[in-house]
Amino acid sequence: MNSQSYQQLPENCSQGNPGQEGIIFEIRNLKKYYPVLAGFFRKTVGWVKALDDVSITIHAGETLGVVGESGCGKTTFGKTMMMLQHPTSGELLFHFPEGKRDLAKLSSKELMPFRRKVQMIFQDPFSALNPSKKIFDSFDEPLRVHGHEDPKERKETIVRNLEMVNLSADYMYRYPHEFSGGQRQRICIARALCIGPEMVICDEPVSALDVSIQAQVLNLMKDLQRQLGLTYVFIAHDLSVVQYMSDKIMVMYLGKIVEMADSISLYEMPRHPYTQALLSAVPIPSIDVKKKRIILQGDVPSPIDKPSGCAFHPRCRDAMDICRRIEPEFAPLSDDPSHFIACHLYGKTSGESEPTRKGKA
Ligand code: SF4
């Protein structure tokens, strides 16, 4: 059975309630598979399941955090949401003023209004800006592409956006190499915002920056969200950063969501053994609080040949026999219907009646 299918989600869950007020993006049963080619004739011998049946609803003005180790599918999730990669299957329902449309069914031309409404900030501000172009040109081109024909108006927009990220308007006549990493990421943020998006997908936006600069950029992003009413999808491997930024968090493992809850509930009481292990590695800024670190054994398995049953079972300290045989459903916790999890310790199993430990913290 499909562990994360949209049809299984209850109506009181924010994940899966089409037509509900304030929804900006609904993602339904999203899959992104890459073929594995081999031999002289480049035959397909398998599939890398980078995204395997992901469903989530994003509300306007909220920040959805996406966490997981490298290779869990979070960057593929961001790129597929942006339609930088075409999904293998599933629906990407973006809510336009005139109604929702499935992005996967639109042509490049029909996607232009979506591209005005959703922008992306990438991890590496050093490669995101063309080193041979002045900052002015890096801003001017997307503005022209998106229909801003008046040069004076374009220049005013560039000035306004640079000042919005606390940079001098004079910087528009400089080249990227003249700036520090933090300044470059501010420039990238200003460029993403200059065409007036409603939503920004941020893929590890501070991980390439010095720790001292990270907080400044994160606070700037929060201020901009408040001022402009932006919706963020915030992808990161640093859980303390994601906690600071997010309202709702989804934890991914091998292309699937394994746990999803509001930020406070997930950080105060993580339920999935994978989330518990990830969070045990986050330092607590207090000498009075001691935390036991859970060491995850081994690396993330290959997405070409996923383990049977629960894909996390080879690394899980709580694994039971059923975990090796049957994939757990992604379902709400009985004691917290807004907290979703895919784990046999808590949920129903498909056709089996082995005892489970519901409500284990
Ligand atoms: Fe661990 Fe089993 Fe839960 Fe998977 S289903 S996380 S193996 S206890």
XYZ file of C-alpha atoms and ligand atoms in Angstrom:
369
model
C 0.000 0.000 0.000
C 1.040 3.509 -0.665
C 2.350 4.762 2.655
C 1.922 8.482 2.014
C -0.973 8.595 -0.375
C -3.102 11.691 -0.162
C -6.315 9.705 0.064
C -5.262 8.217 3.406
C -4.794 11.537 5.171
C -7.600 12.520 7.524
C -9.526 15.737 6.948
C -8.386 17.429 10.141
C -4.783 17.267 9.016
C -3.220 20.385 7.510
C -1.488 17.964 5.183
C -4.178 17.272 2.642
C -7.225 19.474 2.701
C -7.733 20.962 -0.739
C -9.878 24.067 -0.864
C -8.971 25.068 2.695
C -8.362 28.808 3.197
C -4.809 30.056 2.857
C -3.327 27.142 0.958
C -0.690 28.162 -1.567
C 0.729 24.807 -2.714
C -0.556 21.232 -2.575
C 1.810 18.414 -3.436
C 0.179 15.069 -4.000
C 1.909 11.703 -4.318
C 4.979 13.290 -5.846
C 7.553 10.911 -7.311
C 10.860 11.660 -8.954
C 12.721 8.613 -10.218
C 15.970 8.709 -12.179
C 16.765 5.777 -14.475
C 19.921 3.764 -13.850
C 21.381 2.995 -17.291
C 23.869 0.219 -18.026
C 25.413 -1.673 -20.918
C 26.249 -0.745 -24.499
C 22.636 0.085 -25.326
C 22.189 2.094 -22.120
C 19.263 -0.010 -20.977
C 17.377 0.970 -17.844
C 18.331 -1.549 -15.165
C 16.840 0.204 -12.148
C 15.591 3.442 -10.681
C 16.927 5.931 -8.159
C 13.825 6.827 -6.166
C 14.821 10.334 -5.077
C 11.241 11.272 -4.174
C 8.880 8.432 -3.471
C 5.278 9.440 -2.936
C 5.516 12.727 -1.078
C 2.323 14.619 -0.187
C 2.186 17.909 1.697
C 0.133 21.095 1.825
C 1.790 24.473 2.314
C -0.139 27.448 3.685
C 0.533 31.049 2.695
C 2.824 32.885 5.106
C 4.206 29.785 6.836
C 7.683 28.294 6.734
C 7.911 24.613 5.957
C 11.247 23.174 7.105
C 12.631 20.149 5.277
C 15.353 18.150 7.042
C 17.276 14.931 6.565
C 20.769 13.667 5.838
C 22.457 14.063 2.453
C 20.753 11.889 -0.133
C 17.353 11.905 1.590
C 15.717 13.793 -1.313
C 15.329 17.282 0.127
C 17.108 19.131 -2.699
C 15.226 17.072 -5.311
C 12.028 18.044 -3.487
C 12.868 21.768 -3.832
C 13.901 21.512 -7.474
C 10.851 19.461 -8.430
C 8.541 21.917 -6.643
C 10.153 24.657 -8.719
C 9.661 22.585 -11.877
C 13.400 22.741 -12.520
C 12.953 18.984 -12.855
C 9.816 17.371 -14.217
C 8.199 14.942 -11.765
C 7.897 11.276 -12.681
C 4.322 11.333 -11.397
C 2.106 13.117 -8.894
C 0.490 16.526 -8.731
C 2.015 19.936 -8.015
C -1.076 22.069 -7.429
C -0.180 25.740 -7.136
C -2.969 28.105 -6.088
C -3.213 31.049 -8.509
C -5.801 33.810 -7.895
C -7.928 32.253 -10.642
C -7.679 28.741 -9.181
C -5.216 25.908 -8.672
C -3.333 24.345 -11.553
C -1.110 21.294 -11.811
C 2.331 22.616 -12.736
C 3.347 19.240 -14.173
C 0.777 19.721 -16.935
C 1.833 23.243 -17.945
C 4.126 24.228 -20.810
C 7.225 26.396 -20.234
C 5.239 29.432 -21.379
C 2.303 28.613 -19.115
C 4.750 28.280 -16.191
C 5.866 31.933 -16.439
C 3.205 33.254 -13.972
C 4.329 30.544 -11.519
C 7.971 31.578 -11.938
C 6.997 35.135 -10.997
C 5.302 33.878 -7.839
C 7.920 31.366 -6.675
C 11.656 31.941 -6.564
C 14.576 29.897 -5.266
C 17.653 30.771 -3.224
C 20.530 28.346 -3.612
C 23.134 27.090 -1.191
C 26.194 28.596 -2.771
C 26.104 32.381 -3.232
C 29.543 32.131 -4.860
C 28.273 30.224 -7.890
C 24.745 31.680 -7.967
C 26.016 34.989 -9.356
C 27.702 35.231 -12.746
C 31.265 36.437 -11.991
C 31.506 38.286 -15.318
C 28.330 40.336 -14.773
C 27.827 43.386 -12.605
C 25.159 43.024 -9.925
C 22.953 45.405 -11.918
C 22.899 43.010 -14.892
C 22.164 39.987 -12.672
C 19.019 41.806 -11.495
C 18.101 43.521 -14.748
C 17.818 40.362 -16.820
C 15.159 38.538 -14.735
C 13.194 41.780 -14.436
C 13.145 42.126 -18.235
C 12.227 38.449 -18.704
C 9.285 38.922 -16.363
C 7.876 41.874 -18.258
C 9.351 44.945 -16.538
C 9.971 46.958 -19.687
C 10.683 50.416 -18.300
C 14.485 50.769 -17.614
C 13.906 53.522 -15.028
C 11.405 51.404 -13.153
C 13.804 48.434 -13.289
C 16.625 50.487 -11.799
C 14.368 51.769 -9.025
C 13.362 48.178 -8.255
C 17.021 47.122 -8.040
C 17.854 50.023 -5.695
C 14.821 49.265 -3.518
C 15.666 45.574 -3.246
C 19.342 46.103 -2.451
C 18.383 48.555 0.295
C 15.793 46.085 1.586
C 18.624 43.630 2.361
C 20.692 46.411 3.953
C 23.103 46.893 1.060
C 24.026 50.182 -0.556
C 22.445 50.933 -3.932
C 25.953 51.733 -5.266
C 26.800 48.037 -5.011
C 24.825 47.388 -8.199
C 27.808 48.595 -10.247
C 30.225 46.112 -8.680
C 31.148 42.527 -9.544
C 30.375 39.504 -7.313
C 34.032 38.930 -6.367
C 34.039 42.286 -4.564
C 31.650 40.976 -1.895
C 31.906 38.686 1.119
C 29.880 35.450 1.306
C 27.225 37.044 3.528
C 26.874 40.044 1.204
C 26.568 37.753 -1.824
C 23.789 35.774 -0.190
C 21.989 39.066 0.614
C 22.352 39.981 -3.051
C 20.899 36.598 -4.058
C 17.981 37.134 -1.666
C 17.374 40.633 -3.094
C 17.495 39.256 -6.635
C 15.018 36.489 -5.777
C 12.649 39.072 -4.296
C 12.947 41.715 -7.017
C 10.178 40.270 -9.178
C 7.806 40.148 -6.195
C 7.377 36.416 -5.440
C 4.882 35.097 -2.878
C 6.948 32.064 -2.040
C 10.692 31.369 -1.816
C 12.285 27.930 -1.787
C 15.529 28.210 0.176
C 17.954 25.333 -0.384
C 20.541 25.368 2.421
C 20.729 29.180 2.210
C 23.215 29.666 5.042
C 25.244 26.454 5.100
C 28.075 27.956 3.014
C 28.393 30.968 5.346
C 30.434 31.522 8.502
C 28.462 30.785 11.656
C 28.762 34.443 12.715
C 27.086 35.539 9.467
C 24.406 32.841 9.437
C 22.343 34.453 12.207
C 22.345 37.823 10.412
C 21.075 36.285 7.177
C 18.446 34.189 8.977
C 17.156 37.224 10.883
C 17.034 39.207 7.648
C 15.009 36.419 6.026
C 12.583 36.419 8.951
C 12.186 40.213 8.755
C 11.541 40.029 5.012
C 8.965 37.302 5.546
C 7.093 39.502 8.043
C 7.303 42.609 5.839
C 6.341 40.935 2.565
C 4.106 38.100 3.790
C 6.329 35.503 2.146
C 5.940 31.741 2.322
C 9.198 29.830 2.736
C 10.223 26.267 2.095
C 13.424 26.033 4.097
C 15.643 23.074 3.216
C 18.600 22.402 5.509
C 20.546 19.673 7.249
C 21.212 21.865 10.315
C 18.288 21.143 12.619
C 18.839 24.107 14.906
C 18.591 26.429 11.883
C 15.439 24.702 10.675
C 13.884 24.921 14.138
C 14.582 28.649 14.301
C 13.003 29.303 10.925
C 10.101 26.861 10.604
C 6.450 26.635 11.620
C 6.050 23.093 10.346
C 8.774 20.536 9.684
C 8.933 17.438 7.545
C 11.718 14.935 8.117
C 12.757 12.974 5.042
C 14.512 9.646 4.738
C 15.291 7.947 1.414
C 12.786 10.014 -0.565
C 9.875 9.735 1.862
C 8.478 11.839 4.692
C 8.936 9.847 7.899
C 7.683 12.472 10.357
C 5.829 15.758 10.068
C 4.597 18.089 12.784
C 4.633 21.680 13.906
C 8.086 22.844 14.879
C 7.522 22.963 18.657
C 5.929 19.538 18.878
C 8.609 17.937 16.702
C 11.523 19.414 18.628
C 10.045 18.933 22.091
C 8.885 15.387 21.482
C 10.333 13.780 18.354
C 8.685 10.380 17.883
C 10.377 8.742 14.904
C 13.676 7.021 15.837
C 15.365 8.761 12.882
C 14.227 12.215 14.043
C 15.257 11.358 17.604
C 18.748 10.469 16.368
C 19.055 13.632 14.271
C 17.908 15.826 17.148
C 20.172 14.145 19.670
C 23.103 15.603 17.720
C 21.877 19.202 18.108
C 23.845 20.926 20.889
C 21.857 22.547 23.726
C 23.192 25.972 24.782
C 23.153 25.168 28.503
C 25.728 23.476 30.713
C 22.931 22.217 33.018
C 21.177 20.172 30.352
C 22.841 16.958 29.269
C 21.646 15.010 26.265
C 22.430 11.451 25.255
C 23.657 11.318 21.672
C 22.114 8.583 19.524
C 24.700 7.433 17.005
C 23.218 6.323 13.707
C 24.923 3.196 12.403
C 26.201 3.281 8.824
C 25.230 5.559 5.968
C 21.949 6.184 4.203
C 21.361 3.069 2.013
C 21.313 3.386 -1.776
C 18.010 4.735 -3.095
C 18.408 2.281 -6.014
C 18.041 -0.698 -3.724
C 16.082 0.367 -0.673
C 15.813 -1.959 2.322
C 12.554 -3.885 2.537
C 9.768 -2.841 4.899
C 10.753 0.305 6.778
C 13.734 1.676 4.826
C 15.268 2.878 8.100
C 15.310 -0.577 9.745
C 19.024 -1.419 9.130
C 19.974 1.669 11.195
C 17.141 1.738 13.703
C 17.855 0.846 17.334
C 14.147 0.050 17.855
C 13.712 -2.189 14.794
C 11.346 -5.132 15.218
C 10.734 -8.130 12.991
C 7.736 -6.485 11.344
C 9.894 -3.492 10.357
C 11.930 -5.670 7.998
C 8.839 -7.000 6.254
C 6.179 -4.312 6.097
C 6.413 -0.659 5.253
C 4.744 1.455 7.958
C 1.866 3.760 7.043
C 2.309 7.502 7.261
C -0.482 8.293 9.706
C -1.400 10.677 12.533
C -0.514 9.818 16.126
C -3.474 8.753 18.236
C -2.556 11.295 20.939
C -1.772 14.146 18.506
C -3.674 14.072 15.198
C -1.613 16.927 13.744
C 1.621 14.958 14.217
C 2.258 12.446 11.412
C 4.679 9.572 11.469
C 5.646 6.465 9.508
C 6.744 3.982 12.176
C 5.437 0.654 13.482
C 6.122 1.771 17.063
C 3.101 4.038 16.907
C 0.841 3.302 14.025
C -1.393 0.745 12.428
C 0.234 -1.814 10.216
C -1.054 -3.042 6.919
C -2.686 -6.368 7.599
C -0.570 -7.341 10.634
C -1.548 -7.344 14.267
C 1.770 -7.330 16.088
C 1.698 -5.201 19.237
C 2.996 -1.662 18.828
C 4.103 0.883 21.399
C 1.678 3.717 20.783
C 2.540 7.078 22.269
C 6.151 6.219 23.075
C 8.113 9.453 23.472
Fe 12.472 1.751 13.439
Fe 10.607 -0.011 12.826
Fe 9.921 2.489 13.288
Fe 11.246 1.848 11.075
S 9.196 1.192 11.631
S 11.663 3.564 12.419
S 12.588 0.245 11.837
S 10.806 1.046 14.763
